[in-house]
């Protein structure tokens, strides 16, 4: 699996944690579950980069690529251009993430088309 498959099609939310038991990771998953409609509206792909997660095979490469500490929790938002747009070391409300996405030029264009 390669992030290139999402380029120009999706924003990507990368959730890095040392284990699925990480408190911030668990909190983030709960916040995500409550916002599935907003995730779908924004064509946001969520990749769980923890051992045993849905993108565990990509974890090591992405830890290096984005200079993320393997031992802690980190959330990264990538734009449709594949570039980092936001980073946080704690769980983040998706309303905050959505505000950032909704300010991106490609998202603004999509929202105008929907009106």
GROMACS .gro file of N, CA, C and O in nm:
model
  460
    1UNK      N    1   0.085  -0.118   0.000
    1UNK     CA    2   0.000   0.000   0.000
    1UNK      C    3   0.089   0.124   0.000
    1UNK      O    4   0.187   0.130   0.070
    2UNK      N    5   0.049   0.222  -0.078
    2UNK     CA    6   0.129   0.341  -0.094
    2UNK      C    7   0.037   0.463  -0.085
    2UNK      O    8  -0.074   0.460  -0.138
    3UNK      N    9   0.083   0.569  -0.022
    3UNK     CA   10   0.001   0.690  -0.010
    3UNK      C   11  -0.031   0.753  -0.144
    3UNK      O   12  -0.127   0.829  -0.156
    4UNK      N   13   0.048   0.723  -0.246
    4UNK     CA   14   0.025   0.780  -0.379
    4UNK      C   15  -0.115   0.749  -0.432
    4UNK      O   16  -0.170   0.826  -0.510
    5UNK      N   17  -0.173   0.637  -0.390
    5UNK     CA   18  -0.307   0.601  -0.439
    5UNK      C   19  -0.413   0.703  -0.394
    5UNK      O   20  -0.518   0.712  -0.456
    6UNK      N   21  -0.384   0.779  -0.289
    6UNK     CA   22  -0.479   0.878  -0.238
    6UNK      C   23  -0.455   1.017  -0.295
    6UNK      O   24  -0.542   1.104  -0.283
    7UNK      N   25  -0.339   1.039  -0.354
    7UNK     CA   26  -0.301   1.172  -0.400
    7UNK      C   27  -0.402   1.226  -0.500
    7UNK      O   28  -0.442   1.156  -0.592
    8UNK      N   29  -0.444   1.349  -0.477
    8UNK     CA   30  -0.540   1.424  -0.560
    8UNK      C   31  -0.682   1.370  -0.549
    8UNK      O   32  -0.772   1.421  -0.612
    9UNK      N   33  -0.704   1.264  -0.469
    9UNK     CA   34  -0.837   1.207  -0.452
    9UNK      C   35  -0.889   1.225  -0.309
    9UNK      O   36  -1.008   1.243  -0.290
   10UNK      N   37  -0.800   1.212  -0.211
   10UNK     CA   38  -0.843   1.212  -0.071
   10UNK      C   39  -0.746   1.291   0.016
   10UNK      O   40  -0.627   1.293  -0.009
   11UNK      N   41  -0.802   1.350   0.124
   11UNK     CA   42  -0.718   1.392   0.235
   11UNK      C   43  -0.695   1.266   0.316
   11UNK      O   44  -0.778   1.175   0.314
   12UNK      N   45  -0.583   1.260   0.385
   12UNK     CA   46  -0.550   1.140   0.463
   12UNK      C   47  -0.517   1.182   0.606
   12UNK      O   48  -0.440   1.275   0.628
   13UNK      N   49  -0.578   1.112   0.700
   13UNK     CA   50  -0.551   1.132   0.841
   13UNK      C   51  -0.468   1.013   0.888
   13UNK      O   52  -0.516   0.899   0.884
   14UNK      N   53  -0.344   1.038   0.927
   14UNK     CA   54  -0.255   0.932   0.974
   14UNK      C   55  -0.255   0.934   1.126
   14UNK      O   56  -0.229   1.037   1.187
   15UNK      N   57  -0.285   0.819   1.186
   15UNK     CA   58  -0.285   0.806   1.331
   15UNK      C   59  -0.172   0.712   1.370
   15UNK      O   60  -0.181   0.591   1.346
   16UNK      N   61  -0.066   0.766   1.426
   16UNK     CA   62   0.049   0.688   1.469
   16UNK      C   63   0.040   0.664   1.620
   16UNK      O   64   0.016   0.758   1.695
   17UNK      N   65   0.062   0.541   1.663
   17UNK     CA   66   0.070   0.509   1.806
   17UNK      C   67   0.153   0.383   1.822
   17UNK      O   68   0.161   0.301   1.730
   18UNK      N   69   0.216   0.371   1.938
   18UNK     CA   70   0.301   0.254   1.965
   18UNK      C   71   0.218   0.127   1.980
   18UNK      O   72   0.267   0.017   1.953
   19UNK      N   73   0.090   0.143   2.023
   19UNK     CA   74   0.002   0.026   2.036
   19UNK      C   75  -0.143   0.071   2.027
   19UNK      O   76  -0.173   0.190   2.041
   20UNK      N   77  -0.230  -0.025   2.007
   20UNK     CA   78  -0.374   0.005   2.001
   20UNK      C   79  -0.427   0.045   2.138
   20UNK      O   80  -0.540   0.094   2.148
   21UNK      N   81  -0.348   0.025   2.244
   21UNK     CA   82  -0.390   0.060   2.380
   21UNK      C   83  -0.351   0.202   2.419
   21UNK      O   84  -0.377   0.244   2.532
   22UNK      N   85  -0.286   0.276   2.329
   22UNK     CA   86  -0.246   0.413   2.358
   22UNK      C   87  -0.372   0.497   2.386
   22UNK      O   88  -0.468   0.494   2.308
   23UNK      N   89  -0.372   0.569   2.497
   23UNK     CA   90  -0.491   0.644   2.540
   23UNK      C   91  -0.535   0.747   2.437
   23UNK      O   92  -0.655   0.761   2.409
   24UNK      N   93  -0.442   0.820   2.378
   24UNK     CA   94  -0.477   0.921   2.278
   24UNK      C   95  -0.533   0.856   2.151
   24UNK      O   96  -0.627   0.906   2.090
   25UNK      N   97  -0.475   0.742   2.113
   25UNK     CA   98  -0.522   0.668   1.995
   25UNK      C   99  -0.667   0.622   2.016
   25UNK      O  100  -0.753   0.638   1.929
   26UNK      N  101  -0.695   0.567   2.134
   26UNK     CA  102  -0.830   0.520   2.166
   26UNK      C  103  -0.928   0.638   2.164
   26UNK      O  104  -1.038   0.628   2.108
   27UNK      N  105  -0.887   0.749   2.222
   27UNK     CA  106  -0.972   0.869   2.225
   27UNK      C  107  -1.000   0.916   2.082
   27UNK      O  108  -1.114   0.950   2.048
   28UNK      N  109  -0.897   0.918   1.997
   28UNK     CA  110  -0.914   0.964   1.859
   28UNK      C  111  -1.009   0.874   1.782
   28UNK      O  112  -1.094   0.921   1.707
   29UNK      N  113  -0.996   0.743   1.802
   29UNK     CA  114  -1.087   0.650   1.733
   29UNK      C  115  -1.231   0.677   1.772
   29UNK      O  116  -1.321   0.672   1.688
   30UNK      N  117  -1.255   0.707   1.900
   30UNK     CA  118  -1.389   0.740   1.946
   30UNK      C  119  -1.441   0.867   1.881
   30UNK      O  120  -1.557   0.874   1.837
   31UNK      N  121  -1.356   0.969   1.873
   31UNK     CA  122  -1.394   1.095   1.808
   31UNK      C  123  -1.425   1.071   1.660
   31UNK      O  124  -1.520   1.127   1.606
   32UNK      N  125  -1.347   0.986   1.597
   32UNK     CA  126  -1.369   0.956   1.455
   32UNK      C  127  -1.503   0.887   1.435
   32UNK      O  128  -1.576   0.921   1.341
   33UNK      N  129  -1.534   0.791   1.521
   33UNK     CA  130  -1.661   0.717   1.508
   33UNK      C  131  -1.782   0.810   1.515
   33UNK      O  132  -1.883   0.787   1.450
   34UNK      N  133  -1.771   0.915   1.596
   34UNK     CA  134  -1.882   1.010   1.612
   34UNK      C  135  -1.896   1.104   1.492
   34UNK      O  136  -1.993   1.179   1.484
   35UNK      N  137  -1.800   1.102   1.403
   35UNK     CA  138  -1.798   1.197   1.291
   35UNK      C  139  -1.786   1.130   1.155
   35UNK      O  140  -1.727   1.185   1.063
   36UNK      N  141  -1.844   1.012   1.142
   36UNK     CA  142  -1.830   0.936   1.017
   36UNK      C  143  -1.889   1.012   0.897
   36UNK      O  144  -1.835   1.005   0.788
   37UNK      N  145  -1.998   1.085   0.919
   37UNK     CA  146  -2.058   1.158   0.808
   37UNK      C  147  -1.962   1.267   0.757
   37UNK      O  148  -1.943   1.282   0.637
   38UNK      N  149  -1.902   1.341   0.847
   38UNK     CA  150  -1.807   1.446   0.808
   38UNK      C  151  -1.684   1.387   0.741
   38UNK      O  152  -1.630   1.445   0.647
   39UNK      N  153  -1.640   1.271   0.787
   39UNK     CA  154  -1.526   1.203   0.726
   39UNK      C  155  -1.562   1.166   0.582
   39UNK      O  156  -1.484   1.191   0.489
   40UNK      N  157  -1.679   1.110   0.562
   40UNK     CA  158  -1.722   1.069   0.429
   40UNK      C  159  -1.741   1.190   0.337
   40UNK      O  160  -1.697   1.187   0.221
   41UNK      N  161  -1.802   1.297   0.388
   41UNK     CA  162  -1.825   1.418   0.308
   41UNK      C  163  -1.695   1.475   0.254
   41UNK      O  164  -1.691   1.530   0.144
   42UNK      N  165  -1.591   1.465   0.332
   42UNK     CA  166  -1.462   1.524   0.294
   42UNK      C  167  -1.370   1.423   0.226
   42UNK      O  168  -1.255   1.452   0.202
   43UNK      N  169  -1.421   1.305   0.199
   43UNK     CA  170  -1.342   1.200   0.134
   43UNK      C  171  -1.211   1.179   0.211
   43UNK      O  172  -1.104   1.164   0.152
   44UNK      N  173  -1.222   1.179   0.343
   44UNK     CA  174  -1.107   1.165   0.431
   44UNK      C  175  -1.080   1.017   0.457
   44UNK      O  176  -1.169   0.944   0.498
   45UNK      N  177  -0.958   0.976   0.430
   45UNK     CA  178  -0.916   0.838   0.456
   45UNK      C  179  -0.839   0.838   0.588
   45UNK      O  180  -0.748   0.919   0.607
   46UNK      N  181  -0.876   0.749   0.679
   46UNK     CA  182  -0.809   0.739   0.809
   46UNK      C  183  -0.726   0.611   0.810
   46UNK      O  184  -0.778   0.502   0.789
   47UNK      N  185  -0.595   0.628   0.831
   47UNK     CA  186  -0.505   0.513   0.838
   47UNK      C  187  -0.451   0.501   0.980
   47UNK      O  188  -0.395   0.597   1.034
   48UNK      N  189  -0.469   0.383   1.039
   48UNK     CA  190  -0.423   0.357   1.175
   48UNK      C  191  -0.286   0.291   1.168
   48UNK      O  192  -0.274   0.174   1.132
   49UNK      N  193  -0.184   0.369   1.200
   49UNK     CA  194  -0.046   0.324   1.188
   49UNK      C  195   0.004   0.275   1.323
   49UNK      O  196   0.090   0.335   1.386
   50UNK      N  197  -0.056   0.165   1.367
   50UNK     CA  198  -0.017   0.097   1.491
   50UNK      C  199   0.008  -0.049   1.455
   50UNK      O  200  -0.047  -0.098   1.357
   51UNK      N  201   0.091  -0.116   1.534
   51UNK     CA  202   0.107  -0.259   1.508
   51UNK      C  203  -0.031  -0.327   1.510
   51UNK      O  204  -0.109  -0.308   1.602
   52UNK      N  205  -0.066  -0.395   1.402
   52UNK     CA  206  -0.195  -0.461   1.391
   52UNK      C  207  -0.306  -0.373   1.337
   52UNK      O  208  -0.417  -0.418   1.319
   53UNK      N  209  -0.277  -0.245   1.307
   53UNK     CA  210  -0.378  -0.153   1.255
   53UNK      C  211  -0.404  -0.176   1.106
   53UNK      O  212  -0.340  -0.260   1.043
   54UNK      N  213  -0.495  -0.095   1.048
   54UNK     CA  214  -0.534  -0.114   0.909
   54UNK      C  215  -0.425  -0.074   0.809
   54UNK      O  216  -0.440  -0.097   0.690
   55UNK      N  217  -0.317  -0.013   0.858
   55UNK     CA  218  -0.208   0.026   0.770
   55UNK      C  219  -0.073  -0.008   0.833
   55UNK      O  220   0.027   0.061   0.809
   56UNK      N  221  -0.069  -0.114   0.912
   56UNK     CA  222   0.053  -0.150   0.985
   56UNK      C  223   0.171  -0.175   0.891
   56UNK      O  224   0.286  -0.145   0.926
   57UNK      N  225   0.143  -0.223   0.770
   57UNK     CA  226   0.251  -0.253   0.674
   57UNK      C  227   0.322  -0.126   0.627
   57UNK      O  228   0.435  -0.132   0.580
   58UNK      N  229   0.258  -0.010   0.640
   58UNK     CA  230   0.317   0.117   0.596
   58UNK      C  231   0.385   0.192   0.711
   58UNK      O  232   0.450   0.293   0.689
   59UNK      N  233   0.367   0.146   0.832
   59UNK     CA  234   0.404   0.221   0.952
   59UNK      C  235   0.550   0.266   0.952
   59UNK      O  236   0.579   0.384   0.969
   60UNK      N  237   0.643   0.172   0.935
   60UNK     CA  238   0.785   0.206   0.945
   60UNK      C  239   0.826   0.311   0.842
   60UNK      O  240   0.895   0.408   0.875
   61UNK      N  241   0.783   0.292   0.719
   61UNK     CA  242   0.818   0.388   0.613
   61UNK      C  243   0.763   0.527   0.644
   61UNK      O  244   0.831   0.627   0.625
   62UNK      N  245   0.639   0.533   0.692
   62UNK     CA  246   0.577   0.663   0.719
   62UNK      C  247   0.631   0.730   0.845
   62UNK      O  248   0.639   0.853   0.851
   63UNK      N  249   0.672   0.650   0.943
   63UNK     CA  250   0.738   0.708   1.060
   63UNK      C  251   0.862   0.785   1.015
   63UNK      O  252   0.886   0.898   1.059
   64UNK      N  253   0.938   0.724   0.926
   64UNK     CA  254   1.061   0.789   0.875
   64UNK      C  255   1.027   0.908   0.786
   64UNK      O  256   1.084   1.016   0.801
   65UNK      N  257   0.936   0.887   0.692
   65UNK     CA  258   0.904   0.992   0.595
   65UNK      C  259   0.858   1.120   0.663
   65UNK      O  260   0.896   1.230   0.623
   66UNK      N  261   0.775   1.108   0.766
   66UNK     CA  262   0.718   1.225   0.832
   66UNK      C  263   0.788   1.258   0.964
   66UNK      O  264   0.742   1.345   1.038
   67UNK      N  265   0.900   1.189   0.994
   67UNK     CA  266   0.979   1.216   1.114
   67UNK      C  267   0.891   1.213   1.240
   67UNK      O  268   0.885   1.309   1.317
   68UNK      N  269   0.822   1.101   1.258
   68UNK     CA  270   0.732   1.082   1.372
   68UNK      C  271   0.799   0.989   1.473
   68UNK      O  272   0.858   0.888   1.436
   69UNK      N  273   0.788   1.025   1.600
   69UNK     CA  274   0.843   0.943   1.708
   69UNK      C  275   0.759   0.816   1.722
   69UNK      O  276   0.637   0.822   1.740
   70UNK      N  277   0.822   0.701   1.714
   70UNK     CA  278   0.751   0.572   1.715
   70UNK      C  279   0.685   0.542   1.850
   70UNK      O  280   0.585   0.472   1.855
   71UNK      N  281   0.740   0.596   1.958
   71UNK     CA  282   0.692   0.560   2.092
   71UNK      C  283   0.566   0.635   2.134
   71UNK      O  284   0.495   0.590   2.222
   72UNK      N  285   0.537   0.749   2.074
   72UNK     CA  286   0.422   0.828   2.118
   72UNK      C  287   0.307   0.826   2.020
   72UNK      O  288   0.306   0.749   1.925
   73UNK      N  289   0.208   0.911   2.047
   73UNK     CA  290   0.093   0.927   1.958
   73UNK      C  291   0.112   1.052   1.874
   73UNK      O  292   0.153   1.156   1.926
   74UNK      N  293   0.083   1.042   1.747
   74UNK     CA  294   0.086   1.159   1.658
   74UNK      C  295  -0.025   1.146   1.556
   74UNK      O  296  -0.044   1.040   1.497
   75UNK      N  297  -0.096   1.255   1.535
   75UNK     CA  298  -0.196   1.265   1.430
   75UNK      C  299  -0.140   1.357   1.323
   75UNK      O  300  -0.089   1.464   1.355
   76UNK      N  301  -0.146   1.313   1.197
   76UNK     CA  302  -0.103   1.396   1.085
   76UNK      C  303  -0.216   1.404   0.984
   76UNK      O  304  -0.277   1.303   0.950
   77UNK      N  305  -0.241   1.524   0.934
   77UNK     CA  306  -0.337   1.543   0.826
   77UNK      C  307  -0.259   1.575   0.700
   77UNK      O  308  -0.177   1.666   0.699
   78UNK      N  309  -0.285   1.499   0.595
   78UNK     CA  310  -0.224   1.524   0.465
   78UNK      C  311  -0.330   1.578   0.370
   78UNK      O  312  -0.443   1.526   0.366
   79UNK      N  313  -0.294   1.679   0.294
   79UNK     CA  314  -0.385   1.731   0.193
   79UNK      C  315  -0.390   1.640   0.072
   79UNK      O  316  -0.316   1.542   0.062
   80UNK      N  317  -0.474   1.673  -0.023
   80UNK     CA  318  -0.485   1.594  -0.145
   80UNK      C  319  -0.355   1.596  -0.225
   80UNK      O  320  -0.332   1.509  -0.307
   81UNK      N  321  -0.270   1.695  -0.197
   81UNK     CA  322  -0.140   1.702  -0.264
   81UNK      C  323  -0.037   1.611  -0.198
   81UNK      O  324   0.077   1.601  -0.242
   82UNK      N  325  -0.078   1.543  -0.090
   82UNK     CA  326   0.012   1.451  -0.020
   82UNK      C  327   0.104   1.518   0.081
   82UNK      O  328   0.184   1.452   0.146
   83UNK      N  329   0.091   1.648   0.097
   83UNK     CA  330   0.177   1.723   0.189
   83UNK      C  331   0.111   1.737   0.327
   83UNK      O  332  -0.011   1.744   0.338
   84UNK      N  333   0.197   1.743   0.428
   84UNK     CA  334   0.148   1.758   0.566
   84UNK      C  335   0.084   1.895   0.583
   84UNK      O  336   0.142   1.998   0.549
   85UNK      N  337  -0.038   1.895   0.640
   85UNK     CA  338  -0.113   2.020   0.664
   85UNK      C  339  -0.130   2.049   0.812
   85UNK      O  340  -0.154   2.163   0.850
   86UNK      N  341  -0.125   1.944   0.894
   86UNK     CA  342  -0.150   1.961   1.038
   86UNK      C  343  -0.090   1.844   1.112
   86UNK      O  344  -0.091   1.731   1.061
   87UNK      N  345  -0.040   1.872   1.233
   87UNK     CA  346   0.020   1.767   1.319
   87UNK      C  347  -0.015   1.799   1.463
   87UNK      O  348  -0.010   1.914   1.505
   88UNK      N  349  -0.048   1.693   1.539
   88UNK     CA  350  -0.074   1.711   1.681
   88UNK      C  351  -0.036   1.584   1.755
   88UNK      O  352  -0.049   1.474   1.701
   89UNK      N  353   0.009   1.599   1.878
   89UNK     CA  354   0.053   1.484   1.959
   89UNK      C  355  -0.056   1.436   2.055
   89UNK      O  356  -0.032   1.351   2.139
   90UNK      N  357  -0.176   1.494   2.045
   90UNK     CA  358  -0.288   1.450   2.126
   90UNK      C  359  -0.409   1.429   2.035
   90UNK      O  360  -0.410   1.476   1.921
   91UNK      N  361  -0.510   1.362   2.085
   91UNK     CA  362  -0.634   1.343   2.009
   91UNK      C  363  -0.694   1.480   1.979
   91UNK      O  364  -0.685   1.572   2.059
   92UNK      N  365  -0.754   1.492   1.862
   92UNK     CA  366  -0.805   1.620   1.813
   92UNK      C  367  -0.951   1.604   1.773
   92UNK      O  368  -0.986   1.506   1.706
   93UNK      N  369  -1.032   1.702   1.809
   93UNK     CA  370  -1.172   1.696   1.765
   93UNK      C  371  -1.174   1.704   1.613
   93UNK      O  372  -1.096   1.778   1.552
   94UNK      N  373  -1.262   1.629   1.553
   94UNK     CA  374  -1.267   1.630   1.407
   94UNK      C  375  -1.322   1.762   1.355
   94UNK      O  376  -1.294   1.797   1.240
   95UNK      N  377  -1.394   1.835   1.437
   95UNK     CA  378  -1.437   1.968   1.394
   95UNK      C  379  -1.314   2.054   1.362
   95UNK      O  380  -1.314   2.129   1.265
   96UNK      N  381  -1.210   2.040   1.442
   96UNK     CA  382  -1.084   2.113   1.417
   96UNK      C  383  -1.021   2.070   1.286
   96UNK      O  384  -0.979   2.152   1.205
   97UNK      N  385  -1.016   1.940   1.264
   97UNK     CA  386  -0.961   1.885   1.140
   97UNK      C  387  -1.045   1.931   1.021
   97UNK      O  388  -0.992   1.972   0.917
   98UNK      N  389  -1.178   1.927   1.036
   98UNK     CA  390  -1.266   1.967   0.927
   98UNK      C  391  -1.249   2.115   0.892
   98UNK      O  392  -1.256   2.153   0.776
   99UNK      N  393  -1.226   2.200   0.993
   99UNK     CA  394  -1.202   2.343   0.967
   99UNK      C  395  -1.080   2.361   0.877
   99UNK      O  396  -1.081   2.443   0.786
  100UNK      N  397  -0.975   2.286   0.907
  100UNK     CA  398  -0.853   2.294   0.827
  100UNK      C  399  -0.880   2.246   0.685
  100UNK      O  400  -0.844   2.314   0.587
  101UNK      N  401  -0.945   2.132   0.673
  101UNK     CA  402  -0.976   2.077   0.540
  101UNK      C  403  -1.064   2.174   0.462
  101UNK      O  404  -1.040   2.198   0.343
  102UNK      N  405  -1.164   2.229   0.527
  102UNK     CA  406  -1.260   2.315   0.457
  102UNK      C  407  -1.198   2.446   0.409
  102UNK      O  408  -1.258   2.515   0.325
  103UNK      N  409  -1.079   2.480   0.457
  103UNK     CA  410  -1.008   2.599   0.410
  103UNK      C  411  -0.916   2.569   0.291
  103UNK      O  412  -0.864   2.660   0.228
  104UNK      N  413  -0.896   2.440   0.261
  104UNK     CA  414  -0.807   2.402   0.152
  104UNK      C  415  -0.872   2.435   0.017
  104UNK      O  416  -0.992   2.416  -0.001
  105UNK      N  417  -0.795   2.486  -0.078
  105UNK     CA  418  -0.851   2.527  -0.207
  105UNK      C  419  -0.931   2.417  -0.278
  105UNK      O  420  -1.040   2.446  -0.330
  106UNK      N  421  -0.883   2.295  -0.279
  106UNK     CA  422  -0.956   2.190  -0.350
  106UNK      C  423  -1.089   2.160  -0.281
  106UNK      O  424  -1.190   2.134  -0.347
  107UNK      N  425  -1.092   2.163  -0.148
  107UNK     CA  426  -1.216   2.139  -0.074
  107UNK      C  427  -1.314   2.252  -0.099
  107UNK      O  428  -1.434   2.229  -0.117
  108UNK      N  429  -1.267   2.375  -0.102
  108UNK     CA  430  -1.356   2.489  -0.127
  108UNK      C  431  -1.420   2.478  -0.265
  108UNK      O  432  -1.538   2.506  -0.283
  109UNK      N  433  -1.341   2.430  -0.360
  109UNK     CA  434  -1.393   2.409  -0.494
  109UNK      C  435  -1.501   2.301  -0.494
  109UNK      O  436  -1.606   2.316  -0.556
  110UNK      N  437  -1.477   2.193  -0.421
  110UNK     CA  438  -1.576   2.083  -0.410
  110UNK      C  439  -1.705   2.136  -0.347
  110UNK      O  440  -1.814   2.101  -0.392
  111UNK      N  441  -1.693   2.218  -0.242
  111UNK     CA  442  -1.811   2.268  -0.173
  111UNK      C  443  -1.892   2.359  -0.265
  111UNK      O  444  -2.015   2.357  -0.262
  112UNK      N  445  -1.825   2.439  -0.349
  112UNK     CA  446  -1.896   2.525  -0.445
  112UNK      C  447  -1.974   2.442  -0.546
  112UNK      O  448  -2.085   2.475  -0.583
  113UNK      N  449  -1.915   2.330  -0.589
  113UNK     CA  450  -1.982   2.242  -0.686
  113UNK      C  451  -2.105   2.177  -0.626
  113UNK      O  452  -2.201   2.149  -0.695
  114UNK      N  453  -2.102   2.151  -0.493
  114UNK     CA  454  -2.214   2.087  -0.425
  114UNK      C  455  -2.333   2.182  -0.408
  114UNK      O  456  -2.446   2.137  -0.393
  115UNK      N  457  -2.307   2.310  -0.405
  115UNK     CA  458  -2.417   2.408  -0.382
  115UNK      C  459  -2.508   2.422  -0.500
  115UNK      O  460  -2.490   2.395  -0.607
   0.00000   0.00000   0.00000
